[in-house]
Coordinates of C-alpha atoms and ligand atoms in Angstrom, one line a residue:
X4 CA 0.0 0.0 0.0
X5 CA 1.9 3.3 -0.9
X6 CA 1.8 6.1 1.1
X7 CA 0.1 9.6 0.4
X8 CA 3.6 11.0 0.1
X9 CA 4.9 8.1 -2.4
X10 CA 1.6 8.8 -4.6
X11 CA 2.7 12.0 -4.9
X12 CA 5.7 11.7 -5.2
X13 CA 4.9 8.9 -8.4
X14 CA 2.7 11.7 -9.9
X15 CA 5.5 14.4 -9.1
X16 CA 8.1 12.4 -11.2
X17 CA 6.0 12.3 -14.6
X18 CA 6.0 16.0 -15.2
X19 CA 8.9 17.3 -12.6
X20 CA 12.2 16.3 -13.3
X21 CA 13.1 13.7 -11.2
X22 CA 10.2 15.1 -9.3
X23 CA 11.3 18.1 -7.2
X24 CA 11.6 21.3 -7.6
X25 CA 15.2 21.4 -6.3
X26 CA 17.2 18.4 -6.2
X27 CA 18.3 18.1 -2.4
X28 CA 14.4 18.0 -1.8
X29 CA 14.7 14.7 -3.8
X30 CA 16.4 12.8 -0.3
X31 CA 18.7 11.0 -2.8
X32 CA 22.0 11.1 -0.4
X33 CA 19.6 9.6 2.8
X34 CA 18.5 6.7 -0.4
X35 CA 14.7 6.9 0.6
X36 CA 11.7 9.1 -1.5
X37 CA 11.2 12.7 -0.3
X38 CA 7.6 12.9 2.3
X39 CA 5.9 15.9 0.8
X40 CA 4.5 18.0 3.6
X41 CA 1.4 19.7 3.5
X42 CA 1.6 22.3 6.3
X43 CA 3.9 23.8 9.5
X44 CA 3.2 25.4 12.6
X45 CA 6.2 26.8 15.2
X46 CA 8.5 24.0 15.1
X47 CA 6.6 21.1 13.6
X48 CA 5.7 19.9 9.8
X49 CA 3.3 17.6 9.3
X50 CA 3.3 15.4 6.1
X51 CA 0.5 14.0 3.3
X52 CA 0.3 11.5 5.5
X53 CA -0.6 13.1 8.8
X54 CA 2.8 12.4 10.5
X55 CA 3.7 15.2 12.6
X56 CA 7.9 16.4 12.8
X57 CA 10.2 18.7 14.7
X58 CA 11.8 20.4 11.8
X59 CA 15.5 21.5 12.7
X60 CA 15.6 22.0 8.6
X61 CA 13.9 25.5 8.6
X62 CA 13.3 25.5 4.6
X63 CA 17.1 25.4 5.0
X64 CA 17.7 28.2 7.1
X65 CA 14.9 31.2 6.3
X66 CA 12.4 30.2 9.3
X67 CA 14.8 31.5 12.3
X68 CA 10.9 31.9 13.7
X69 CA 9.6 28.5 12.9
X70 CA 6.6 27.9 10.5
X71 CA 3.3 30.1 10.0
X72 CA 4.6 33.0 12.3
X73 CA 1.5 34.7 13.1
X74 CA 2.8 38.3 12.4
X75 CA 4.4 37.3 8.9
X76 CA 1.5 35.5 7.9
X77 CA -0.4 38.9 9.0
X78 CA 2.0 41.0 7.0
X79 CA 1.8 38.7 4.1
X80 CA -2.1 38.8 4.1
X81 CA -2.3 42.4 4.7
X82 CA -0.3 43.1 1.4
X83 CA -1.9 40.7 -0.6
X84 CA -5.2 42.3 -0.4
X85 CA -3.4 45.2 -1.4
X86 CA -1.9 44.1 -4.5
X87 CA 0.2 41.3 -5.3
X88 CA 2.7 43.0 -7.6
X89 CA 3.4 45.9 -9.4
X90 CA 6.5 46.1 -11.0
X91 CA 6.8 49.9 -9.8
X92 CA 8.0 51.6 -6.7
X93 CA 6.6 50.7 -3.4
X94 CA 7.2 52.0 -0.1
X95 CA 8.0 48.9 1.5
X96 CA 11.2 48.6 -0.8
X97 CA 12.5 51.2 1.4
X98 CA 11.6 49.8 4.8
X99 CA 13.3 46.7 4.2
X100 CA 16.3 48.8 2.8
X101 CA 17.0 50.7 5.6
X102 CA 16.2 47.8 8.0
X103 CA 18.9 45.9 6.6
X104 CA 21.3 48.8 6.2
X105 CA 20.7 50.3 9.8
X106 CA 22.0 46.1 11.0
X107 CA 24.9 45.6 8.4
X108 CA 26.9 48.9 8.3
X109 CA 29.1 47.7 5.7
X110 CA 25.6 47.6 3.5
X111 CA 25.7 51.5 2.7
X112 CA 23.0 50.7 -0.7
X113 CA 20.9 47.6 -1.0
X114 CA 19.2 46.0 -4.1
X115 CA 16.5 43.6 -3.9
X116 CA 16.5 39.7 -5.7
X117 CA 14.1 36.9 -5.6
X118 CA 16.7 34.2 -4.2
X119 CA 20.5 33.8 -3.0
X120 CA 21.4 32.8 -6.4
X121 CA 20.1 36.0 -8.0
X122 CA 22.4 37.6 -5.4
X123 CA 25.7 36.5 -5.6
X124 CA 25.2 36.6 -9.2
X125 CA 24.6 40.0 -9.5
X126 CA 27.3 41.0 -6.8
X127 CA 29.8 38.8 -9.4
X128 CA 29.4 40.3 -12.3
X129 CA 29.0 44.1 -10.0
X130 CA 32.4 43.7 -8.9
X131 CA 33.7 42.8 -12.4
X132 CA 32.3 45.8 -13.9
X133 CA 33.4 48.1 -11.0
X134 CA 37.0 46.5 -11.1
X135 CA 37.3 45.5 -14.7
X136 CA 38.7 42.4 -14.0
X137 CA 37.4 38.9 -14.7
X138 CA 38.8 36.5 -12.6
X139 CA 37.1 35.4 -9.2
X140 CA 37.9 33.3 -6.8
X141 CA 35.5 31.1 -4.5
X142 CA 36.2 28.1 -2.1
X143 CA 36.1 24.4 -3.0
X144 CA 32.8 23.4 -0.7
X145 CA 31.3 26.9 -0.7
X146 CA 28.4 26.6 -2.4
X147 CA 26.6 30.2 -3.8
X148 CA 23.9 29.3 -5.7
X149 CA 23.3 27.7 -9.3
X150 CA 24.9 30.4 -11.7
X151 CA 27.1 29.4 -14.3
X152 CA 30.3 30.6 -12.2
X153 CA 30.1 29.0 -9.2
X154 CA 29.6 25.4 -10.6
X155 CA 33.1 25.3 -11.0
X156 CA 35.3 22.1 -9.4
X157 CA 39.1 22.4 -8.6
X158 CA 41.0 21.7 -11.3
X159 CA 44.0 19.6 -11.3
X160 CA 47.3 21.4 -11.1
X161 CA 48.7 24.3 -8.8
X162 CA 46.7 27.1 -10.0
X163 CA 43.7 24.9 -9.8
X164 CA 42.0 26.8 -12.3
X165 CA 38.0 25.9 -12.1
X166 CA 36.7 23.2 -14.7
X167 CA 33.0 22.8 -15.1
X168 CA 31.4 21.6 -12.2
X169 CA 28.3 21.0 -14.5
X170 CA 27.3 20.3 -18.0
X171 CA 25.9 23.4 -19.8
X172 CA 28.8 25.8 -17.7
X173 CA 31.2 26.3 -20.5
X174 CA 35.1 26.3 -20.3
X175 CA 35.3 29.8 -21.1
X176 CA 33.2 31.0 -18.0
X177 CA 34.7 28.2 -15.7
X178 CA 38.7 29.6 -16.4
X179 CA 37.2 32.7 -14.4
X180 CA 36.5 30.8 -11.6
X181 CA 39.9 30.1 -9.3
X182 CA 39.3 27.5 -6.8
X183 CA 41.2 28.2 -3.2
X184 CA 40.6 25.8 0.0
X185 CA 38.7 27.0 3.0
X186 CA 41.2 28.0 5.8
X187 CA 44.1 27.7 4.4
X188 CA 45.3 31.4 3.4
X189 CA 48.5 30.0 1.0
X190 CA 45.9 28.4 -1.3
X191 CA 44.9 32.0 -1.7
X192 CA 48.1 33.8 -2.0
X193 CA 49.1 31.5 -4.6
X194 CA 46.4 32.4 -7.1
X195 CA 46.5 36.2 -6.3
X196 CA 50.5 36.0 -6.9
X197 CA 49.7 33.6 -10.1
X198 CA 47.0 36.8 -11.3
X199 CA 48.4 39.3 -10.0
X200 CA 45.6 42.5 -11.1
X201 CA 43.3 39.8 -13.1
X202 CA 41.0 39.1 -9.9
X203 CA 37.5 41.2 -9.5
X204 CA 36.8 39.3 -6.1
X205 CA 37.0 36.4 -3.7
X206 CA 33.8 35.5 -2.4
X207 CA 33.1 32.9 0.5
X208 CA 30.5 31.8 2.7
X209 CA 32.4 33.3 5.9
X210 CA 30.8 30.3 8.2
X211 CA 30.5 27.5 5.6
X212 CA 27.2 26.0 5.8
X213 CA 26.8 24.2 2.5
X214 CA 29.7 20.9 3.3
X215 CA 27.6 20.8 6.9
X216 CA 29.1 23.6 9.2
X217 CA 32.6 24.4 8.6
X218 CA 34.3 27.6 11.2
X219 CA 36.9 29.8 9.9
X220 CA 39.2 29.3 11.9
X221 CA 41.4 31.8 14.2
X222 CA 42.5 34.7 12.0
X223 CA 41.2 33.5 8.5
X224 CA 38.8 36.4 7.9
X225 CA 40.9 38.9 8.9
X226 CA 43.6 37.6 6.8
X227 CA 41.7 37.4 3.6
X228 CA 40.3 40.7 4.7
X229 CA 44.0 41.9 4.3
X230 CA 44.8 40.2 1.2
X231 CA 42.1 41.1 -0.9
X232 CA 42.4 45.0 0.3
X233 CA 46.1 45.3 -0.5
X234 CA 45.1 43.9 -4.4
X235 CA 42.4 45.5 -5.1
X236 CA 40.2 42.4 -4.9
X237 CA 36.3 43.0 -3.4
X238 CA 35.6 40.6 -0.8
X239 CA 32.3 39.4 -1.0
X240 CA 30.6 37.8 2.1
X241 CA 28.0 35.1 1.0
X242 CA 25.2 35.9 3.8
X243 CA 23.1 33.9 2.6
X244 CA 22.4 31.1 5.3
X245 CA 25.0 33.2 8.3
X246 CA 23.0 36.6 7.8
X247 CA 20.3 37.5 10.7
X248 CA 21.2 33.7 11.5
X249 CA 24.5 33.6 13.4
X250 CA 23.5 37.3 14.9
X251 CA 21.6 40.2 13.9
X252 CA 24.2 41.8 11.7
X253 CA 25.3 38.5 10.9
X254 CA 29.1 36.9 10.6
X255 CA 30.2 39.9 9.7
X256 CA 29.1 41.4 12.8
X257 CA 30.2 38.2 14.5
X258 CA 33.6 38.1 13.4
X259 CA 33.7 41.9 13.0
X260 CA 34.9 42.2 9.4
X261 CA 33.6 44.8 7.2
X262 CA 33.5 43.3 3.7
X263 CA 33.0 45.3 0.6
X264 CA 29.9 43.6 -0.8
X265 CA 27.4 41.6 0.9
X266 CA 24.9 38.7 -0.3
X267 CA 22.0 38.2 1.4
X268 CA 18.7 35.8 1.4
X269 CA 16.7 33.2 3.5
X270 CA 15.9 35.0 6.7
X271 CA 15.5 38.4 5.0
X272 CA 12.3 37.0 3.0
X273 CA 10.2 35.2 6.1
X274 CA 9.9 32.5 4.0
X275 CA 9.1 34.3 0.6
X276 CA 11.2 34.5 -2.0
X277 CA 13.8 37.4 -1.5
X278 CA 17.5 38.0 -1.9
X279 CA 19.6 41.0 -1.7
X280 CA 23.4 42.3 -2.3
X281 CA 24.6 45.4 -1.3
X282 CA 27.8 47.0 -0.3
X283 CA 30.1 50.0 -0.4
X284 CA 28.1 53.4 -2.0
X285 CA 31.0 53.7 -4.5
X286 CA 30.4 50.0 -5.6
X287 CA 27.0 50.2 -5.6
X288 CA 26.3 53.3 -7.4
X289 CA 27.8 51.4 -10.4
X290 CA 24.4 49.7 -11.0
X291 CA 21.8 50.2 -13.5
X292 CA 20.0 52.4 -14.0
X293 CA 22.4 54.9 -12.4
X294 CA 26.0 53.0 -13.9
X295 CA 26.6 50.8 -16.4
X296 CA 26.3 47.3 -14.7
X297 CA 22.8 45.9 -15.7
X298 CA 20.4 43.7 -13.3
X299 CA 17.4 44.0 -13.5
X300 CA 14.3 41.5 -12.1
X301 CA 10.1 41.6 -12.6
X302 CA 9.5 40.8 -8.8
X303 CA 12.4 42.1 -7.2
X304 CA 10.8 44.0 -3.8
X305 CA 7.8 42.5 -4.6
X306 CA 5.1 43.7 -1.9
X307 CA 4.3 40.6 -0.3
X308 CA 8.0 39.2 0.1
X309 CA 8.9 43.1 1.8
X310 CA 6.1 42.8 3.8
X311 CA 7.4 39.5 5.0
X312 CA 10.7 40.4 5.3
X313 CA 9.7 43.4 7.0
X314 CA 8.1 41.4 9.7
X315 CA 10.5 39.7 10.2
X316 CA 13.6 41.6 10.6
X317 CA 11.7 43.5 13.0
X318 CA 10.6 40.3 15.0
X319 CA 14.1 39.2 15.1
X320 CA 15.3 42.9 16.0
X321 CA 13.8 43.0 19.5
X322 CA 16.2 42.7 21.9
X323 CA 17.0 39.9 23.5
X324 CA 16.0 37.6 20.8
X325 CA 19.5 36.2 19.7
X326 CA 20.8 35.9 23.4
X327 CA 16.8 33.2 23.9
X328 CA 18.2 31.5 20.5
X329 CA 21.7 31.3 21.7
X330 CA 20.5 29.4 25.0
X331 CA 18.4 26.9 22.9
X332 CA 21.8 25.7 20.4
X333 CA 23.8 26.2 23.3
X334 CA 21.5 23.3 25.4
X335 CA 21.5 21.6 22.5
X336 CA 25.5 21.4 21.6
X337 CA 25.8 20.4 25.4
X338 CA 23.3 17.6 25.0
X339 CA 25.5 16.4 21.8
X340 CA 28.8 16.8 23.0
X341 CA 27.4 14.8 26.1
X342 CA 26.3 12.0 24.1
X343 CA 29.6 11.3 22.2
X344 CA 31.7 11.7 25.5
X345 CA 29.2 8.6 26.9
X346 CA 29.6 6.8 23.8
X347 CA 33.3 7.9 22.7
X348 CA 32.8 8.4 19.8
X349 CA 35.1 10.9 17.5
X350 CA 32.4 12.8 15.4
X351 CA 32.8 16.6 14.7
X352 CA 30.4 19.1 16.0
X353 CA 30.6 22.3 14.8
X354 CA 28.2 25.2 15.9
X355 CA 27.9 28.8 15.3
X356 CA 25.4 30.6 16.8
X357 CA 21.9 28.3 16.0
X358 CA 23.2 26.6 12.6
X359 CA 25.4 23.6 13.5
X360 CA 26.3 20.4 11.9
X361 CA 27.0 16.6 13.8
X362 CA 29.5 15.3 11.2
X363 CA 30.0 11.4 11.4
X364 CA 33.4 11.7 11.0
X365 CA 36.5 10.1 12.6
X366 CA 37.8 13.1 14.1
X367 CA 37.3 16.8 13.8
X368 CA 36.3 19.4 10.5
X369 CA 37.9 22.5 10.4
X370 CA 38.3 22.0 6.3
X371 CA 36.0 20.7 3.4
X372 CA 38.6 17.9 3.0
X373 CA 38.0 16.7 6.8
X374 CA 34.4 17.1 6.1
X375 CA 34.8 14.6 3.2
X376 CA 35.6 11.8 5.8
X377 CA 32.2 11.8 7.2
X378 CA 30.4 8.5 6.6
X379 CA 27.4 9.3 4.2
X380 CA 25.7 5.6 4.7
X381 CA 25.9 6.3 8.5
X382 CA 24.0 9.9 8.1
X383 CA 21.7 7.7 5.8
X384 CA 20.9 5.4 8.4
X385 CA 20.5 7.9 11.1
X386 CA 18.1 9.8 9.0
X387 CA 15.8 7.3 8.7
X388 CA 15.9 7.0 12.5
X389 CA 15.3 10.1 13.2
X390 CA 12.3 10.5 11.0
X391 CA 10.9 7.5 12.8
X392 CA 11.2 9.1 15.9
X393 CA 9.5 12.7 14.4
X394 CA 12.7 14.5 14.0
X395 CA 13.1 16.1 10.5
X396 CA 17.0 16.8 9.9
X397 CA 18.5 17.8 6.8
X398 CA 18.7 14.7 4.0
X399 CA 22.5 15.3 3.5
X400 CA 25.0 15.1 5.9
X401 CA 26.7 18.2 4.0
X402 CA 24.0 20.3 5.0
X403 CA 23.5 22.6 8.1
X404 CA 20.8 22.3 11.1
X405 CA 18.9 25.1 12.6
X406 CA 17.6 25.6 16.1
X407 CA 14.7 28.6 15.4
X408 CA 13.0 30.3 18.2
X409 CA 9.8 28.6 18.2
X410 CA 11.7 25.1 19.3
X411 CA 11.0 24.4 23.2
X412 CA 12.6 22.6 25.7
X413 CA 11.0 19.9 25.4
X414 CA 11.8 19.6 21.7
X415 CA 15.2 19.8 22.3
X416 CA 14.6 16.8 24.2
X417 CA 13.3 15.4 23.0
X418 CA 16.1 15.6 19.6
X419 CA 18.3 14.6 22.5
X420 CA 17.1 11.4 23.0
X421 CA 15.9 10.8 19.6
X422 CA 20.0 11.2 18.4
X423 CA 20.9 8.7 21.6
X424 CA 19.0 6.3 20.5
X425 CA 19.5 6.6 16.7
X426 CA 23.1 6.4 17.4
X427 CA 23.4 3.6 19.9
X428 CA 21.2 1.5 16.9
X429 CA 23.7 2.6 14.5
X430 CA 27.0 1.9 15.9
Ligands
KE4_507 P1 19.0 30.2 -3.4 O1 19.2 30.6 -4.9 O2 18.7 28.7 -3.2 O3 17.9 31.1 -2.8 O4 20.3 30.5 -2.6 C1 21.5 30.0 -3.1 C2 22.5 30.0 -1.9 C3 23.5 31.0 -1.9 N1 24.4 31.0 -0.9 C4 24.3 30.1 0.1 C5 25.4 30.2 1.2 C6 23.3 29.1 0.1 O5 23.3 28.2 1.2 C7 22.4 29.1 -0.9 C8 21.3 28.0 -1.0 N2 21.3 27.0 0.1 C9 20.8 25.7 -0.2 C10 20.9 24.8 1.0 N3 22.0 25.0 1.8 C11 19.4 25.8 -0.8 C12 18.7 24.5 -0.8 C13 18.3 24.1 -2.2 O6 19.2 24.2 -3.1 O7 17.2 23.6 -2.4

């Protein structure tokens, strides 16, 4: 007898390609179909087939509030009636502006996109008008988004110059794409030596959160901070997952390093879809309509996504509210790193602020090549576990988990005891 979800999901595949939407929803690294869920509430998401979960998966990051916040969904419903688009000037574009500049100082101008992608995108090909250079470089694990320049693998060789990470990205935009290794600052000053005045910018996620959670460690930020400043290279801070997530004013407020352009996205939309990139004035100001560097979108600052975003930012504004999240992933890292002492176990666990990852691997991950050791059949395995014991986690084990304000006490239990006794099945 299949399952509402499998039905679905049967149904899905005929006329979606390989039936999703986006292919990490497909749960092909945990080896099981995806559950299609029909609706959330606070911390739980209940699926097709009734089953009720604490989601610590957040639509992958953007519901720091949990689901169906009662003042987004208000905002949201307020606009709609309103209007649903215009494709003209709305007040609410500059709400949300100047409540994202008044956070992230280094954010003097702002422009609005409909997803992360759309945002480093346009801050790529920004800095390579403003600098009129071509090259970039980005960090083997880092992951930005779908455009054609970041689906770039390390090449072989010492200047591992990017080859296609994907069919469709061709050679000639994948030799623009340098390839450096996360926390370790002579990958980078080898390929700024071996282009010396050919690099636009050097983007990174400054907390990586797309290989699980990966910390820069001691120094690193400051240090490519540095480097990039003394060549004339923009340093771009992917915000994507880290921004209004790891503090208000994000890593960069975290870390306190002021880079010179900014991507943004997730939390900043409440759930809708919203990106944004934004930066130094002098940058900025190179933009279309006022410079020459085009980007353009139909729905960017769309009124329902501001009003969500709006909502929001202000919710997660009020003081206080980082320091209540803090205590929640702080109970919960205790609980983890509790567990593995009792069981002696070696896996990584790496947390900043309420995005963390519990990497089954033999020994710590402070680089994507450590982070490569974890045991993907053993994340598999636990998955499924978890699921069976209502806990929805990520389905990869390269892939960050999120503690959101609307998670209790009692749910972090009760994901305490659900990872004991997943574990103590497992090994
Ligand atoms: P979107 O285009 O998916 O809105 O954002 C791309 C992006 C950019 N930068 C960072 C640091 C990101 O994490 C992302 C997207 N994150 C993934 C999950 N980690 C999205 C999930 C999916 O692809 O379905």
């Amino acid at each position: 007898m299949l399952t509402n979800s499998e039905k679905l999901y049967q149904q899905a595949c005929q006329i979606i390609p390989g039936g999703v939407n986006s292919p990490v929803r497909a749960f092909k690294s945990v080896k099981m179909n995806p559950i299609y869920i029909k609706n959330g509430k606070g911390a739980y998401i209940y699926d097709a087939d009734g089953n009720k979960y604490t989601d610590f998966v957040g639509s992958w990051g953007p519901l720091i509030l949990g689901h169906a916040d009662d003042d987004i969904v208000k905002a949201i419903t307020d606009a709609a009636v309103l209007g649903t688009s215009f494709g003209a000037c709305t007040e609410k574009e500059i709400e949300l502006a100047q409540l994202i500049t008044s956070v992230y100082p280094s954010m003097e101008m702002v422009r609005m996109v409909n997803s992360g992608t759309e945002a480093t995108m346009s801050a790529i090909r920004l800095a390579r008008g403003f600098t009129g250079r071509s090259k970039i470089i980005k960090f083997e694990g880092c992951y930005h988004g779908h455009a054609d320049s970041f689906l770039i693998k390390a090449g072989s060789g010492v200047l591992t110059l990017g080859i296609p990470g994907s069919p469709g990205v061709t050679d000639g935009v994948a030799q623009d794409t340098l390839i450096a290794t996360y926390n370790d600052i002579q990958s980078v000053e080898k390929l700024i030596d071996a282009k010396k005045g050919e690099i636009a910018a050097l983007i990174l996620e400054p907390v990586m959160g797309n290989a699980g959670v990966i910390l820069p460690q001691d120094g690193f930020l400051q240090q490519l901070r540095e480097l990039t400043a003394a060549n004339g290279i923009l340093l771009i801070f992917d915000e994507v997952i880290t921004g209004f997530r790891v503090a208000l004013g994000g890593a960069q407020q975290y870390f306190n390093i002021k880079p010179d352009l900014t991507c943004l996205g997730k939390i900043i939309g409440g759930g809708l879809p919203v990106g944004a990139f934004g930066g130094r004035r002098d940058i900025m100001e190179y933009l279309a309509p006022l410079g020459p560097v085009y980007q353009a979108g139909t729905l960017a600052g769309n009124p329902l996504a501001m009003a969500a975003g709006i909502a929001m930012v202000k919710k997660v504004s009020a003081p206080g509210f980082y320091e209540n999240l803090e205590a929640k992933a702080q109970k919960n890292e205790a609980a983890v790193l509790s567990l593995l002492k009792r069981i002696n176990k070696q896996f990584a666990f790496n947390r900043v602020g309420s995005m963390s990852c519990l990497f089954f691997s033999p020994g710590k991950v402070t680089s994507y090549a450590e982070a490569m050791t974890a045991d993907t059949a053993f994340y598999a395995e636990f998955f499924k576990k978890m699921l069976n014991s209502g806990i929805y986690l990520a389905p990869s084990q390269f892939e960050a988990s999120f503690v959101s304000s609307a998670h209790s006490d009692a749910d972090l239990e009760h994901l305490a005891a659900s990872m004991e006794k997943a574990i103590k099945e497992l090994i």
